[in-house]
Short mmCIF file of C-alpha atoms in Angstrom, two decimals:
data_model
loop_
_atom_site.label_atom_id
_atom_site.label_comp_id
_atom_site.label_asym_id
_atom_site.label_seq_id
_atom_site.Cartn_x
_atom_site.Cartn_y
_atom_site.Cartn_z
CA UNK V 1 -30.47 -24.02 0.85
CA UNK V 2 -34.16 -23.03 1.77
CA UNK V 3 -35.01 -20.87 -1.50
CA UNK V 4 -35.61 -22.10 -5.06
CA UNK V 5 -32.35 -21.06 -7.03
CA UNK V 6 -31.93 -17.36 -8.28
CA UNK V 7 -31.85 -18.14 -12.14
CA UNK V 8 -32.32 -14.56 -13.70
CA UNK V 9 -33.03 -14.51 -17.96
CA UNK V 10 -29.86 -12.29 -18.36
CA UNK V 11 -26.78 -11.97 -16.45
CA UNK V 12 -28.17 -9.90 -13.61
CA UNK V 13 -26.50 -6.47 -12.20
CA UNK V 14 -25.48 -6.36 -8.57
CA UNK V 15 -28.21 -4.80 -6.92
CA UNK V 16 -30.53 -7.16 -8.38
CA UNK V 17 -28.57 -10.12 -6.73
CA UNK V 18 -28.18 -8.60 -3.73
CA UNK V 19 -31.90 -8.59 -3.15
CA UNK V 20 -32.34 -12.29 -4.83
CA UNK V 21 -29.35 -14.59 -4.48
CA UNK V 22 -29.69 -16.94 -1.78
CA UNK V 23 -33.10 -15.07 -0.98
CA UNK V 24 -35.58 -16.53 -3.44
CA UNK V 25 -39.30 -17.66 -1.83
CA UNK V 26 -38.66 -20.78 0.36
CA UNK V 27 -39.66 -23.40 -1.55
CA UNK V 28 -41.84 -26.02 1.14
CA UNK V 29 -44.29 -23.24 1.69
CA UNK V 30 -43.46 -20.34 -0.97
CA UNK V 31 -42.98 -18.06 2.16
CA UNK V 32 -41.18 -14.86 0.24
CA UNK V 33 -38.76 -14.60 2.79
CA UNK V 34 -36.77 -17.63 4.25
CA UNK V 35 -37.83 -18.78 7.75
CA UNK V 36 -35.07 -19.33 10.17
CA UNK V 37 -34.37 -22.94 10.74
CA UNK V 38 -33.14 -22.61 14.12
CA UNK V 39 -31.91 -26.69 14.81
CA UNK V 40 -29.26 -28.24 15.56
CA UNK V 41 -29.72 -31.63 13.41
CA UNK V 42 -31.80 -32.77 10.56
CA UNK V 43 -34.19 -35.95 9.70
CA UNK V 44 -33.45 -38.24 7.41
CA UNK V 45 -35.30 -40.80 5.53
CA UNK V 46 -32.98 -43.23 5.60
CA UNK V 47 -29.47 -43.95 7.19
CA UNK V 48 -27.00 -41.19 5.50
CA UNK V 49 -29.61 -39.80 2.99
CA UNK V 50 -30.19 -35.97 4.03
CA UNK V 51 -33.42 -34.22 1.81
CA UNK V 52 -31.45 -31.37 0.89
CA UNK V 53 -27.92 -31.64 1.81
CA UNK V 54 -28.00 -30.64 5.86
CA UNK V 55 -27.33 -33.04 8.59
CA UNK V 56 -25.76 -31.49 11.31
CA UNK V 57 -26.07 -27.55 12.19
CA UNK V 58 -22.19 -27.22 12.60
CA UNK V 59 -21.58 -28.29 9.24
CA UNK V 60 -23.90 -26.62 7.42
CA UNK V 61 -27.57 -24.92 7.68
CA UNK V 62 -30.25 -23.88 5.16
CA UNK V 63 -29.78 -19.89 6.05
CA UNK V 64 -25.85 -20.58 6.18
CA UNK V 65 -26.21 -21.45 2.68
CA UNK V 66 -28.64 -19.31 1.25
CA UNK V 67 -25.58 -16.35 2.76
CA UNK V 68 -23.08 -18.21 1.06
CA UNK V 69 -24.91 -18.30 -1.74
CA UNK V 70 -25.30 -14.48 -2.00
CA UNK V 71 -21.70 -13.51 -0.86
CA UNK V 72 -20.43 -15.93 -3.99
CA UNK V 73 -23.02 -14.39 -6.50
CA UNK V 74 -21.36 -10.66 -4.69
CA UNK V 75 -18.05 -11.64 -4.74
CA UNK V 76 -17.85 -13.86 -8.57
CA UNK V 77 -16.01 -16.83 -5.94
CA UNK V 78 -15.88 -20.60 -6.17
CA UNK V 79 -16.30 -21.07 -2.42
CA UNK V 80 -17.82 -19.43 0.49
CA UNK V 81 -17.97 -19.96 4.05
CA UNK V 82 -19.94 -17.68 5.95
CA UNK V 83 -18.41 -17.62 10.16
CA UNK V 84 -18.87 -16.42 13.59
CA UNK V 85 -16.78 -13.09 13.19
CA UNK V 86 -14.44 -11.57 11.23
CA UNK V 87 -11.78 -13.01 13.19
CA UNK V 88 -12.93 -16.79 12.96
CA UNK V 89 -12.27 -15.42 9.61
CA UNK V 90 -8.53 -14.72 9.32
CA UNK V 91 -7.93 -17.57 11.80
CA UNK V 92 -9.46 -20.18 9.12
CA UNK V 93 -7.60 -19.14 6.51
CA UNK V 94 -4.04 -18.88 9.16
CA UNK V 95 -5.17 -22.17 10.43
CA UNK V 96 -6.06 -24.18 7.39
CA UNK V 97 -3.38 -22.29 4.55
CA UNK V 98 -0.48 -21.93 7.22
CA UNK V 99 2.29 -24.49 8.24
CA UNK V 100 5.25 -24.02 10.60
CA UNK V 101 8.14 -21.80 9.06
CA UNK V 102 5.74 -20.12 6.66
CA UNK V 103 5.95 -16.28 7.07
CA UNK V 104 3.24 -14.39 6.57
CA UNK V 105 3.84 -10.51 4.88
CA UNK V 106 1.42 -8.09 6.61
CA UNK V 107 1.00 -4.35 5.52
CA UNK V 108 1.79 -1.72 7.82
CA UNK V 109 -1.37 -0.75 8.47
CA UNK V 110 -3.56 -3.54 9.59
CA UNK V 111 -6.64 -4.12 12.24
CA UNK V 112 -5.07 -4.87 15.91
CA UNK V 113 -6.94 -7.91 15.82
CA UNK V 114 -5.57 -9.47 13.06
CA UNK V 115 -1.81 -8.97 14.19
CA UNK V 116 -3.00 -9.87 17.80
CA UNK V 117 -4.48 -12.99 16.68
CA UNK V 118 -1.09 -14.09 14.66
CA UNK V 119 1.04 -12.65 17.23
CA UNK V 120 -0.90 -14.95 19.98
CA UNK V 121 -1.26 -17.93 18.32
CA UNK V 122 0.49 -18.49 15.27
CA UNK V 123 3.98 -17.19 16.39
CA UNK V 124 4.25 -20.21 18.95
CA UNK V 125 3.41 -22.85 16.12
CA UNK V 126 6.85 -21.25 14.18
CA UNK V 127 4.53 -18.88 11.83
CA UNK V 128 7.01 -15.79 11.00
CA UNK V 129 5.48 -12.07 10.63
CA UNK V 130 6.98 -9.32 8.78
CA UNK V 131 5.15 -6.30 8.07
CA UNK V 132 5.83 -4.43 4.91
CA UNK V 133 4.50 -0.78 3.34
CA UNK V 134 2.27 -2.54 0.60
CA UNK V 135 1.73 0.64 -1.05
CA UNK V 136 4.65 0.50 -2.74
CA UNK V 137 5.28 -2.31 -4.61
CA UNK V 138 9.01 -2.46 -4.74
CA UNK V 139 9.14 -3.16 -0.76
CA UNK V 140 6.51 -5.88 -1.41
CA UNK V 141 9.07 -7.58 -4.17
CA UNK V 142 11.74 -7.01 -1.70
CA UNK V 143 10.13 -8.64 1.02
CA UNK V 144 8.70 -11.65 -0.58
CA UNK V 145 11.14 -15.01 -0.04
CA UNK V 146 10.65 -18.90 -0.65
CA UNK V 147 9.11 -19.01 2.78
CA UNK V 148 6.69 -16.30 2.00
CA UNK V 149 2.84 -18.45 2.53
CA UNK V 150 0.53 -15.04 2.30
CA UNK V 151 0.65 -11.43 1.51
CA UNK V 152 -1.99 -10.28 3.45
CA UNK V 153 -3.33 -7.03 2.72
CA UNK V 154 -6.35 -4.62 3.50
CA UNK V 155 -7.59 -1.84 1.04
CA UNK V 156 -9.09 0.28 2.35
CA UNK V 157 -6.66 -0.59 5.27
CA UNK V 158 -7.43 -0.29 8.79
CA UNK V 159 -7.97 2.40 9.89
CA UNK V 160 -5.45 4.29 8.24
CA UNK V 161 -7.29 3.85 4.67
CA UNK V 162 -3.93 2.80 2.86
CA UNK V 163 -5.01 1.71 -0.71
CA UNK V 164 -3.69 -1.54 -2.06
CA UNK V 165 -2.59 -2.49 -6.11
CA UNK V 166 -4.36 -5.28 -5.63
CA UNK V 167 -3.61 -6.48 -8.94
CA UNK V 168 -0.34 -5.67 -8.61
CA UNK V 169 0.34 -7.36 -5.32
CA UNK V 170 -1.22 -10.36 -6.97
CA UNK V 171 1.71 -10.73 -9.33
CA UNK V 172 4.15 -10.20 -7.29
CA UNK V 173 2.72 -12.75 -4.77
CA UNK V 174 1.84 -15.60 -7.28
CA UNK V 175 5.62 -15.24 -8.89
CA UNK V 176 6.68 -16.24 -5.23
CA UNK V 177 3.97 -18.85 -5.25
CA UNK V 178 2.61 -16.67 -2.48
CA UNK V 179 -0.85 -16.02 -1.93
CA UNK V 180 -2.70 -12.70 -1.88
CA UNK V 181 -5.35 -12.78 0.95
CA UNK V 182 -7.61 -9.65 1.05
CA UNK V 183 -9.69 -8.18 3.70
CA UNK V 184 -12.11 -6.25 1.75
CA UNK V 185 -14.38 -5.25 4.65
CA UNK V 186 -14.34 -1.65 4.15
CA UNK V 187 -15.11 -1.98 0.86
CA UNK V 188 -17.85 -4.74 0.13
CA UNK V 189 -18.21 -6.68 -2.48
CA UNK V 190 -20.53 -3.40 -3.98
CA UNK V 191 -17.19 -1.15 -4.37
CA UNK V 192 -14.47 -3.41 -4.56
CA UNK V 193 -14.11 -7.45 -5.98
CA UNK V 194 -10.83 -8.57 -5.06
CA UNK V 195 -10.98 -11.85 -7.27
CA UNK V 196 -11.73 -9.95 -9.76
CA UNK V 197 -8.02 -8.22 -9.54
CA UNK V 198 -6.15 -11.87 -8.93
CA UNK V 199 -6.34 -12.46 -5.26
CA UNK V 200 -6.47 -15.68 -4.22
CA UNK V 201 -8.55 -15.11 -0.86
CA UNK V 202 -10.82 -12.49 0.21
CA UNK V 203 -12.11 -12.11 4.13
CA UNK V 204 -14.83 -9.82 5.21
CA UNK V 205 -16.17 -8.85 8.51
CA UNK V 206 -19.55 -9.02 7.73
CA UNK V 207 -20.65 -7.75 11.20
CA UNK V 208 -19.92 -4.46 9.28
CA UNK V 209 -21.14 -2.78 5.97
CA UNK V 210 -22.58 -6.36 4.96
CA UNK V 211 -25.00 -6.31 7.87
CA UNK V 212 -25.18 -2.64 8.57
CA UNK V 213 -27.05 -2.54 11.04
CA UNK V 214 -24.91 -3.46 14.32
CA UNK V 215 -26.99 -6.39 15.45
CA UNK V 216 -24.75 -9.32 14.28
CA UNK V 217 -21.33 -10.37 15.09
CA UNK V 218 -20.27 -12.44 11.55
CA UNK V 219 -17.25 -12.89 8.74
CA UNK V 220 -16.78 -14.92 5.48
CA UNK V 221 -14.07 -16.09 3.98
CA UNK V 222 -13.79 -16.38 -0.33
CA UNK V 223 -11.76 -17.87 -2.64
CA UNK V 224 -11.22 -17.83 -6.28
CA UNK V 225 -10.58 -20.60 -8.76
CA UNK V 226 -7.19 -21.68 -7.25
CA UNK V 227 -5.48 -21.33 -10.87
CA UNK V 228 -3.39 -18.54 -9.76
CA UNK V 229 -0.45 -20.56 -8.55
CA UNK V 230 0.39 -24.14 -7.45
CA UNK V 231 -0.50 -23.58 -3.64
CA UNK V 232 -3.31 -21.88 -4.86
CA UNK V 233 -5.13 -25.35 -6.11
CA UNK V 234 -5.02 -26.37 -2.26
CA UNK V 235 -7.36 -23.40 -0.71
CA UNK V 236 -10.43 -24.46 -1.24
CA UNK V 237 -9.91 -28.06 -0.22
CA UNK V 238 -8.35 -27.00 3.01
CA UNK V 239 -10.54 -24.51 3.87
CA UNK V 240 -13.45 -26.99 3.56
CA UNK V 241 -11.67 -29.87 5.58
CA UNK V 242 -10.60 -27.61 8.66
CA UNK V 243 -14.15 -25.46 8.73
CA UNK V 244 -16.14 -29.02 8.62
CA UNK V 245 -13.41 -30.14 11.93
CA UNK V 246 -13.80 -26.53 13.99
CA UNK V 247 -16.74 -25.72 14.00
CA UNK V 248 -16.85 -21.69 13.39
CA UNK V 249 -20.21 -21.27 11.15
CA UNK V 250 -22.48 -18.52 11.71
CA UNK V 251 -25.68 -18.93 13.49
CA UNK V 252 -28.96 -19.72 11.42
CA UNK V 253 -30.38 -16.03 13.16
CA UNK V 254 -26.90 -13.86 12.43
CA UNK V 255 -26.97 -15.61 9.17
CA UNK V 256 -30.84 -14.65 8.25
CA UNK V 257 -30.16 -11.13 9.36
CA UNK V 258 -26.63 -10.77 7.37
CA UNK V 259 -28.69 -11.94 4.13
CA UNK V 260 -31.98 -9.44 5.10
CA UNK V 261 -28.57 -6.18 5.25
CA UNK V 262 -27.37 -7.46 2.12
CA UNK V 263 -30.51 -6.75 0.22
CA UNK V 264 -29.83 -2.93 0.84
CA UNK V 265 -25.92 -2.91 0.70
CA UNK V 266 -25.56 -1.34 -2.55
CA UNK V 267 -28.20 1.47 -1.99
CA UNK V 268 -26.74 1.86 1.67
CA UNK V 269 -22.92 2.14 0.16
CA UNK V 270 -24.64 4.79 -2.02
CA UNK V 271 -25.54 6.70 0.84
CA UNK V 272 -22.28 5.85 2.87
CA UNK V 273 -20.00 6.76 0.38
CA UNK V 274 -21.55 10.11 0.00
CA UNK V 275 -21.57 11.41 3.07
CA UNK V 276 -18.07 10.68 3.71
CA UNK V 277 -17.08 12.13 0.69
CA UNK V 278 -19.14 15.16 2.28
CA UNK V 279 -17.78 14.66 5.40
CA UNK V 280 -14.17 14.51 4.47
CA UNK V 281 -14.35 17.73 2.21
CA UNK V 282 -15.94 19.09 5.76
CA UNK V 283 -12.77 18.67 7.30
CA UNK V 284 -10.78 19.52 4.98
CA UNK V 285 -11.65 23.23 5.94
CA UNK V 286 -10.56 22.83 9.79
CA UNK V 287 -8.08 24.87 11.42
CA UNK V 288 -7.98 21.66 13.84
CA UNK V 289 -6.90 18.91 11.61
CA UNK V 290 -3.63 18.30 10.02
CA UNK V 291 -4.69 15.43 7.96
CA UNK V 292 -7.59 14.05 6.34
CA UNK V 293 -7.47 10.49 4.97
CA UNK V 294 -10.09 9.13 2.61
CA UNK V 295 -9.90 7.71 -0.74
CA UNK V 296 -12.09 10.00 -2.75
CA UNK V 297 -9.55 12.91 -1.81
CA UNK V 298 -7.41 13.34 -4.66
CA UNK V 299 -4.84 14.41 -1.50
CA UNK V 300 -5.09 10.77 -0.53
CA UNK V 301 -1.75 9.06 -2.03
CA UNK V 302 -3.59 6.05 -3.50
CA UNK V 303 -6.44 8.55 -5.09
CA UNK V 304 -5.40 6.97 -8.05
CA UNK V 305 -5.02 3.69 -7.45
CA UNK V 306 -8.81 3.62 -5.59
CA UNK V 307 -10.70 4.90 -8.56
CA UNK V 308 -9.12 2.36 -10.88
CA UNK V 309 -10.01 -0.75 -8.66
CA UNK V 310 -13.36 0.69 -6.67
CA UNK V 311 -16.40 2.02 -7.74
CA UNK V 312 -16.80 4.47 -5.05
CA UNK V 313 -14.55 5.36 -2.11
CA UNK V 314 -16.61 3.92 0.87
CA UNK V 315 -17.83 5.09 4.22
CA UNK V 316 -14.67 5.55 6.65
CA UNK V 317 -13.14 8.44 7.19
CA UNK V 318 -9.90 9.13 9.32
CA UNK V 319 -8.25 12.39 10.72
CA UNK V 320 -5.90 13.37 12.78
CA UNK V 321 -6.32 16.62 15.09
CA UNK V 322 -3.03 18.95 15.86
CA UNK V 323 -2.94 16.99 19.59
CA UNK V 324 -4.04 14.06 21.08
CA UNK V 325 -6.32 15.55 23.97
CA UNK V 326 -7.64 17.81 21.21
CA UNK V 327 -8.39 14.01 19.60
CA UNK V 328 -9.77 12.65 22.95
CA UNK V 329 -11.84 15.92 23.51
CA UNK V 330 -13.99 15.32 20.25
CA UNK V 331 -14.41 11.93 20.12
CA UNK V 332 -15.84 12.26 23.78
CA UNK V 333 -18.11 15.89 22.95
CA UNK V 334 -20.33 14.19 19.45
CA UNK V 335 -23.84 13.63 20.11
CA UNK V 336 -25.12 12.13 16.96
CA UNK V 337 -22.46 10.44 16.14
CA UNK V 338 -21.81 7.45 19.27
CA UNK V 339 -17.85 6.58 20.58
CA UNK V 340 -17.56 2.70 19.85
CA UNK V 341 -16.18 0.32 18.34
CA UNK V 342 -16.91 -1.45 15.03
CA UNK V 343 -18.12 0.63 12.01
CA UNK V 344 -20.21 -0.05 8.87
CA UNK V 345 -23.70 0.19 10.60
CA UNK V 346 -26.21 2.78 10.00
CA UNK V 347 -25.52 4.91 12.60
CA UNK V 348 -22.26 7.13 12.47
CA UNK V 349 -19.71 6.01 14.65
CA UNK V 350 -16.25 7.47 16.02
CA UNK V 351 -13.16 5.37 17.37
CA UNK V 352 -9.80 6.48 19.00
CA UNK V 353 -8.62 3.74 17.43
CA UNK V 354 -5.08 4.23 20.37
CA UNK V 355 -6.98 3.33 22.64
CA UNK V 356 -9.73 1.00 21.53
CA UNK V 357 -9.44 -0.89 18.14
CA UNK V 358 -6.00 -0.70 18.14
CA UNK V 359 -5.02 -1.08 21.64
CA UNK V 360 -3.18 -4.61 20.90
CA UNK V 361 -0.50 -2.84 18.74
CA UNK V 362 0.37 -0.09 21.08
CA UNK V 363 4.28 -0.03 21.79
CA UNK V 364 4.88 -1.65 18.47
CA UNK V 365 6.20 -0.69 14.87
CA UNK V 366 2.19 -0.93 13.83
CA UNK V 367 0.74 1.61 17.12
CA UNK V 368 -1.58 4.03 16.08
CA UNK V 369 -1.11 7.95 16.96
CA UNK V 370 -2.88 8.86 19.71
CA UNK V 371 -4.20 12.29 17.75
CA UNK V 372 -5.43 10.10 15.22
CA UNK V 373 -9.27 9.67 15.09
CA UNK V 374 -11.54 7.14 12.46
CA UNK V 375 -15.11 7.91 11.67
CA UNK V 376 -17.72 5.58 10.12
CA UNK V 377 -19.52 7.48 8.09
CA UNK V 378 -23.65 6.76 9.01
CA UNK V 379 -26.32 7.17 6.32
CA UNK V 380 -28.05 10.07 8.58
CA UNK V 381 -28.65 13.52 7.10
CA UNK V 382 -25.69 15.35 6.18
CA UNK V 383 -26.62 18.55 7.92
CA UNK V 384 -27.04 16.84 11.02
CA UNK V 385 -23.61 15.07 11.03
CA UNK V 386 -21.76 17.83 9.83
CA UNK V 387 -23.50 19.64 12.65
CA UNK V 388 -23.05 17.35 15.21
CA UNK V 389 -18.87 17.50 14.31
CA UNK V 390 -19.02 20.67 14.60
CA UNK V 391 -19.92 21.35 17.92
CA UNK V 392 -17.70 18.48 18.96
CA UNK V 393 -14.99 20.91 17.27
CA UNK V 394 -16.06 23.53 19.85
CA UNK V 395 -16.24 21.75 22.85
CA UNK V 396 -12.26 20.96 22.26
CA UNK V 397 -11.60 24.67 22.76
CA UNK V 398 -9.26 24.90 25.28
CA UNK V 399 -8.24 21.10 24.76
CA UNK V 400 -4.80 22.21 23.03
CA UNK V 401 -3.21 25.78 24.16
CA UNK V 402 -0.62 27.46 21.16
CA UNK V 403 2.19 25.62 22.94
CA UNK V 404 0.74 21.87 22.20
CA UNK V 405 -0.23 23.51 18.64
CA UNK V 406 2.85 24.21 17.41
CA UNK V 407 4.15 21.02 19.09
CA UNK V 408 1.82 18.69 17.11
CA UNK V 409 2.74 20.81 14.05
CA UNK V 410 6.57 20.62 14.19
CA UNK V 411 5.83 16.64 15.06
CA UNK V 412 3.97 16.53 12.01
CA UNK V 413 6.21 17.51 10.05
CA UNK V 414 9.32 15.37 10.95
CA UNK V 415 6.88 12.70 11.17
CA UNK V 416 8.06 10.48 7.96
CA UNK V 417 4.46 9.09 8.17
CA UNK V 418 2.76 12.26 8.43
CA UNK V 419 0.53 13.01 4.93
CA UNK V 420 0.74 9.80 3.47
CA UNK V 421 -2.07 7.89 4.21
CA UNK V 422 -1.00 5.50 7.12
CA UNK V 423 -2.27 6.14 10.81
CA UNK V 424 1.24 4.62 12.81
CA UNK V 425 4.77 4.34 12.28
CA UNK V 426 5.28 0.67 10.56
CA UNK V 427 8.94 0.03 9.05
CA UNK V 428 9.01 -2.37 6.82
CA UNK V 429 11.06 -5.39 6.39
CA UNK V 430 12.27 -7.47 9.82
CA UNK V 431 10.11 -9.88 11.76
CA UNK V 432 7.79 -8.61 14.14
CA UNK V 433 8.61 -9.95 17.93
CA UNK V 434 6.50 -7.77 20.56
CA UNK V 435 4.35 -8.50 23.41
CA UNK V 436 1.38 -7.19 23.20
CA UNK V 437 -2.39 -6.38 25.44
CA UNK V 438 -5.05 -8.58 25.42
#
């Protein structure tokens, strides 16, 4: 840790510790902001006696911590690691929580990445996937078995925006001796605290809202108490063991920067949330979309569910147009707004997520529809992004005639996943088996 400890007179409200956890003046020099100790190995005085804790980089280093510290404060966790990506992420807590013939319970709406990842490499090693509709609770209870390791879910999911019971799904996991793993990214620890609502695990991409400012690739992995349930009492241990054998901390410069976004994060949530509200009421009103799916909506199926658990509805919101070159038309015609992947940052961003995000679960149960667009939500002007989607709108004239219209319609409406919140087609219930794209 390079800072003197954040020890405020009164239990201290989240804004204030997102400025000042982990980000107090360095103590050596009283610098107000940490210097980044860029090194790969530290002096000591004598044989095995480190001054404050740090030996070797890969095991730990004084702007790791100081992130840690923060994203504990954040979070209210026992344990933080902050990692390399969001992926190193999930494949820490697959590596070090999984063994062979464990099955894992994913929802059916989840990041390609994540199902890539376990469909890659933990399918060989005997690790069983099954993906489930976690929205409703009685297919969770259904799925669940004595093999059942981790209920992994997402809420807000990805990129579909399903919402989660968290609390709920935490029973129903922990009765199993299961554990509830949850990838809070779209929400932050500002909107949402997982541990807070029983999980046992919560994983963040912090190359998005955390940072928000796409300039660092990053992730972090949290856990809770371990008092939940018997394998519970194991995470933290294990988690510790295999990060200190592989290696996949974050670098002392994407760690500095991660800490320097999360002194803004609640005020830029603020504006995030806001917009998209904004934005999503926008769209609403358009003769060109047949669904609008964000959390503040009370049309969103897990309205309900979202202002129970969250304290605002974050900055991602998805659509789907009446055709898919209608889709491709406006994602390739916005101005302001860029086409790329990722989300979270500043700047408003659009994603086919068919084609891009999503590209590793095409052909499967979990594919994405190719009319189906997600939009991170920038902090710019409203004006100027509502603007800026609206002459995207009318460059797509002429992108679906009356014949595709109706098409999309009528496939809308036979669509059993059409209105409810989800951007594919998941079933729930068997093992997943596919090949999929690298």
């Amino acid at each position: 840790m390079s800072s003197h400890i954040f020890e405020p007179t009164s239990p201290a409200g989240i804004s204030t510790r997102s400025v000042h956890s982990g980000a107090m003046p360095e103590a050596h020099t009283g610098s107000v902001v940490a210097p980044i100790f860029q090194t790969s190995t530290f002096m000591m005085d004598t044989p095995g006696t480190t001054r404050a804790g740090f030996d070797y980089a890969r095991t730990g280093t004084p702007n790791r911590s100081d992130l840690e510290q923060a994203l504990c404060e954040l979070e209210n966790a026992s344990f933080a690691a902050a990692l390399n990506s969001g992926t190193s992420a999930g494949a820490a807590v697959f590596s070090a929580l999984l063994r062979p013939g464990d099955e894992v319970i994913l929802p059916r709406d989840v990041y390609g990445g994540t199902f890539r990842l376990l469909q890659n490499e933990y399918v060989r090693w005997g690790v069983v996937i099954r993906t489930v509709d976690l929205t409703d609770t009685s297919a969770l209870a259904a799925a669940i078995n004595e093999n059942t390791a981790i209920v992994w879910a997402e809420s807000p999911s990805n990129p579909g925006l399903d919402i989660i019971d968290i609390a709920e799904a935490a029973r129903l996991a922990h009765a199993a001796n299961a554990l509830l793993v949850v990838d809070s990214t779209f929400a932050t620890p500002i909107l949402q605290r997982p541990l807070e609502l029983g999980a046992d695990v919560v994983v963040h991409s912090t190359t998005k809202f955390i940072n928000g400012h796409s300039d660092v690739i990053g992730g972090a992995v949290l856990a809770g108490d371990g008092t939940s349930c018997p394998r519970a009492a194991e995470v933290v241990d294990r988690l510790e063991s295999h990060l200190a054998s592989v290696g996949l901390g974050i670098s002392p410069f994407d760690a500095w920067l991660t800490r320097r976004g999360i002194k803004t994060l609640p005020v830029r949530m603020k504006a995030h949330c806001e917009n998209a509200q904004a934005v999503a009421e926008w769209l609403e009103t358009r003769d060109e979309v047949t669904e609008v799916v964000y959390p503040g909506l009370p049309s969103h199926p897990g309205h309900e569910v979202a202002k129970r658990q969250m304290s605002g509805f974050g900055g991602v919101v998805s659509l789907r147009t009446d055709t898919e070159e209608r889709a491709l038309a406006l994602v390739a015609n916005t101005r302001l707004i860029t086409l790329a992947e990722s989300l979270g940052g500043v700047e408003s961003l659009i994603d086919h997520p068919a084609t891009m995000t999503h590209l590793a679960v095409a052909d499967c149960e979990l594919s994405i529809d190719g009319a189906f667009i997600r939009l991170s939500v920038g902090i710019e002007d409203i004006d100027d992004i509502l603007a800026d989607l609206a002459q995207a709108f009318d460059a797509t004239v002429g992108a679906a005639g009356e014949s595709g219209n109706a098409a999309a319609n009528d496939a809308a409406g036979n669509d059993a996943t059409a209105g409810n919140g989800t951007a594919g087609n998941a079933v729930a219930g068997a093992p997943v088996a596919v090949t999929v794209p690298a």
